[in-house]
mmCIF file with all atom_site columns, C-alpha atoms in Angstrom:
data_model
loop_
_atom_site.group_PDB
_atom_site.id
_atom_site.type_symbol
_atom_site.label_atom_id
_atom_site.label_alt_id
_atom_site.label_comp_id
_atom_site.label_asym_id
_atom_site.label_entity_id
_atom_site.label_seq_id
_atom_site.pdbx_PDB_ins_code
_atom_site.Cartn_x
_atom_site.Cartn_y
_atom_site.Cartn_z
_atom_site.occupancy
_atom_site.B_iso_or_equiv
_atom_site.pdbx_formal_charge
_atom_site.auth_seq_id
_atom_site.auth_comp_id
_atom_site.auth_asym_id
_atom_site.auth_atom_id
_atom_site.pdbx_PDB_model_num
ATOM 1  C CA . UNK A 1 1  ? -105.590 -64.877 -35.278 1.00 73.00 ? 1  UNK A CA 1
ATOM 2  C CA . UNK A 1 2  ? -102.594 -63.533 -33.319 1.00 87.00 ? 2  UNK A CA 1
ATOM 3  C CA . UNK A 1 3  ? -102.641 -63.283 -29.390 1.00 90.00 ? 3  UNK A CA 1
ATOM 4  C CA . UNK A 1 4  ? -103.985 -59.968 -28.227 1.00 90.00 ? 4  UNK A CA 1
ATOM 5  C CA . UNK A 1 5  ? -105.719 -59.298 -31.128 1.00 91.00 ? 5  UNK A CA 1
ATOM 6  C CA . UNK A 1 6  ? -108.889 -56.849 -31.194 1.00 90.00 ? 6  UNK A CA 1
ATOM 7  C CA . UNK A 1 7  ? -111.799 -58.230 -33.256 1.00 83.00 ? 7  UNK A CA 1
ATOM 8  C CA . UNK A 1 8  ? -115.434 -57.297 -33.393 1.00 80.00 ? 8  UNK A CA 1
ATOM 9  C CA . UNK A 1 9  ? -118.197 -59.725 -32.752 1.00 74.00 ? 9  UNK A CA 1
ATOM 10 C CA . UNK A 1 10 ? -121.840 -59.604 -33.814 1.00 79.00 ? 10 UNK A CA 1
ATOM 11 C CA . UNK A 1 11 ? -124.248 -62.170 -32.554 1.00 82.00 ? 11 UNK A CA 1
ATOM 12 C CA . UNK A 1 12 ? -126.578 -62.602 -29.288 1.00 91.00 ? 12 UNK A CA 1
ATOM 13 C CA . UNK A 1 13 ? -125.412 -63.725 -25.832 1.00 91.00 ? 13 UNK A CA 1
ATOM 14 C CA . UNK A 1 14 ? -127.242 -67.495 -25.008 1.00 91.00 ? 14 UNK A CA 1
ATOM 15 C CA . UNK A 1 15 ? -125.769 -67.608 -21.926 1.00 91.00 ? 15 UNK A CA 1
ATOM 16 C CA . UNK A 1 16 ? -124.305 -66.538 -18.989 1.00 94.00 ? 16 UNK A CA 1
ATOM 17 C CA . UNK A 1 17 ? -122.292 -68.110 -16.604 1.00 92.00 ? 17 UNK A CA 1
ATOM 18 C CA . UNK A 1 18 ? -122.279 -66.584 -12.904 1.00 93.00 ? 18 UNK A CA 1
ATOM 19 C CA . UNK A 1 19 ? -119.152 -64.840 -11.827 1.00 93.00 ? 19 UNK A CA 1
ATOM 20 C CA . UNK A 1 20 ? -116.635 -67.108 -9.700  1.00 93.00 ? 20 UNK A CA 1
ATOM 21 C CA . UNK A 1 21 ? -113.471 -66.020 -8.381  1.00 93.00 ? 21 UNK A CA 1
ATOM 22 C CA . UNK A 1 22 ? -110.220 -66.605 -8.911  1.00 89.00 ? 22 UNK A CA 1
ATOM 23 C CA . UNK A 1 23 ? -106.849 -66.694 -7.023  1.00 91.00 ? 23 UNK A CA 1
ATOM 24 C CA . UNK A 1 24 ? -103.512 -65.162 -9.004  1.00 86.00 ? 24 UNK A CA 1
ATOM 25 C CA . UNK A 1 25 ? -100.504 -65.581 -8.886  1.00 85.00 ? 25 UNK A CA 1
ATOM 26 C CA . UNK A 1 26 ? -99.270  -62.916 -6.512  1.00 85.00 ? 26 UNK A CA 1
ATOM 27 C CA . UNK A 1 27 ? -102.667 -64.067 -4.026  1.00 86.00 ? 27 UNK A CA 1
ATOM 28 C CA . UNK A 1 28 ? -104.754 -61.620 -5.436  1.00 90.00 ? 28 UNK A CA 1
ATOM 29 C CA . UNK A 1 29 ? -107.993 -62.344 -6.472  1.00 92.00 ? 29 UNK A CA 1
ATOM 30 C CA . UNK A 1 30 ? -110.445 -61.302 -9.404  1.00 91.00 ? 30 UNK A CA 1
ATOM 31 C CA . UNK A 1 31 ? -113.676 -62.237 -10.831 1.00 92.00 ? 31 UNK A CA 1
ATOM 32 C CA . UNK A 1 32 ? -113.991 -64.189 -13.898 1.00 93.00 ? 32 UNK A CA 1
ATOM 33 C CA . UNK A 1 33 ? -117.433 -64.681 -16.225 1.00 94.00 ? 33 UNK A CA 1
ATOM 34 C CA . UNK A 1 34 ? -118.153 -66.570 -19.112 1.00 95.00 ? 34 UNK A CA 1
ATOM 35 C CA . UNK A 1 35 ? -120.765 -65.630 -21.878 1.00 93.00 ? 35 UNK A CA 1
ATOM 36 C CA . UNK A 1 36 ? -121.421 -67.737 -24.457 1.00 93.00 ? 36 UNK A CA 1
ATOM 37 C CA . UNK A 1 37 ? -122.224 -65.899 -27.680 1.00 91.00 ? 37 UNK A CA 1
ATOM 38 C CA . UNK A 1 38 ? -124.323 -67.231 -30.774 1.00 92.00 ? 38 UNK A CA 1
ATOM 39 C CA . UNK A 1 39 ? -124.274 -65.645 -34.541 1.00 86.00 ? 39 UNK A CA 1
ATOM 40 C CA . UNK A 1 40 ? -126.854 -66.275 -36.964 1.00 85.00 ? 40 UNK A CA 1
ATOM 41 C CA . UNK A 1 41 ? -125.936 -69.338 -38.254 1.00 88.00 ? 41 UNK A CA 1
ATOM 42 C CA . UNK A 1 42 ? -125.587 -70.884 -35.019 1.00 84.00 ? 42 UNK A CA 1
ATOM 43 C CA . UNK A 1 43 ? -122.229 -70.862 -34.282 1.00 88.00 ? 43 UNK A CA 1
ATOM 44 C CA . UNK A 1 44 ? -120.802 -70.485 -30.770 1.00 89.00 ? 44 UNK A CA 1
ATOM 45 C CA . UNK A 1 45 ? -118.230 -68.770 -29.134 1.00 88.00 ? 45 UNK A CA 1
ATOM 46 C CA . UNK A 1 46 ? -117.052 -68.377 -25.609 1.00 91.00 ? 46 UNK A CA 1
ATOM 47 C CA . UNK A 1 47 ? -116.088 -65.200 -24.289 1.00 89.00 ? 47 UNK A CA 1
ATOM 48 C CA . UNK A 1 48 ? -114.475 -64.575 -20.590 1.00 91.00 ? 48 UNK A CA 1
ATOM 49 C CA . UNK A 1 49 ? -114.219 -61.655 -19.416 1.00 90.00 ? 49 UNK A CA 1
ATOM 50 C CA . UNK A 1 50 ? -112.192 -60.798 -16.046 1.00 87.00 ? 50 UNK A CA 1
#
């Protein structure tokens, strides 16, 4: 797929990661979180969101 490309997902969340910040750039900072998503035939993905 191409960057910044919208797609829709269907499976279950397995886990979640707890939030954690991080610095930017311009010394700013922001929260990050990582879920780890599972489909029905048990394939993973790993989605951040910030």
């Amino acid at each position: 797929m191409r960057n910044n490309s919208v797609v829709s997902i269907i499976g279950t969340v397995s886990f979640i990661n707890p939030s954690a910040s991080i610095m930017r750039k311009k010394d700013t900072e922001t929260q990050k979180r990582a879920l780890h998503l599972k489909d029905m035939s048990s394939r993973s993905a790993e989605l951040i969101l910030w």
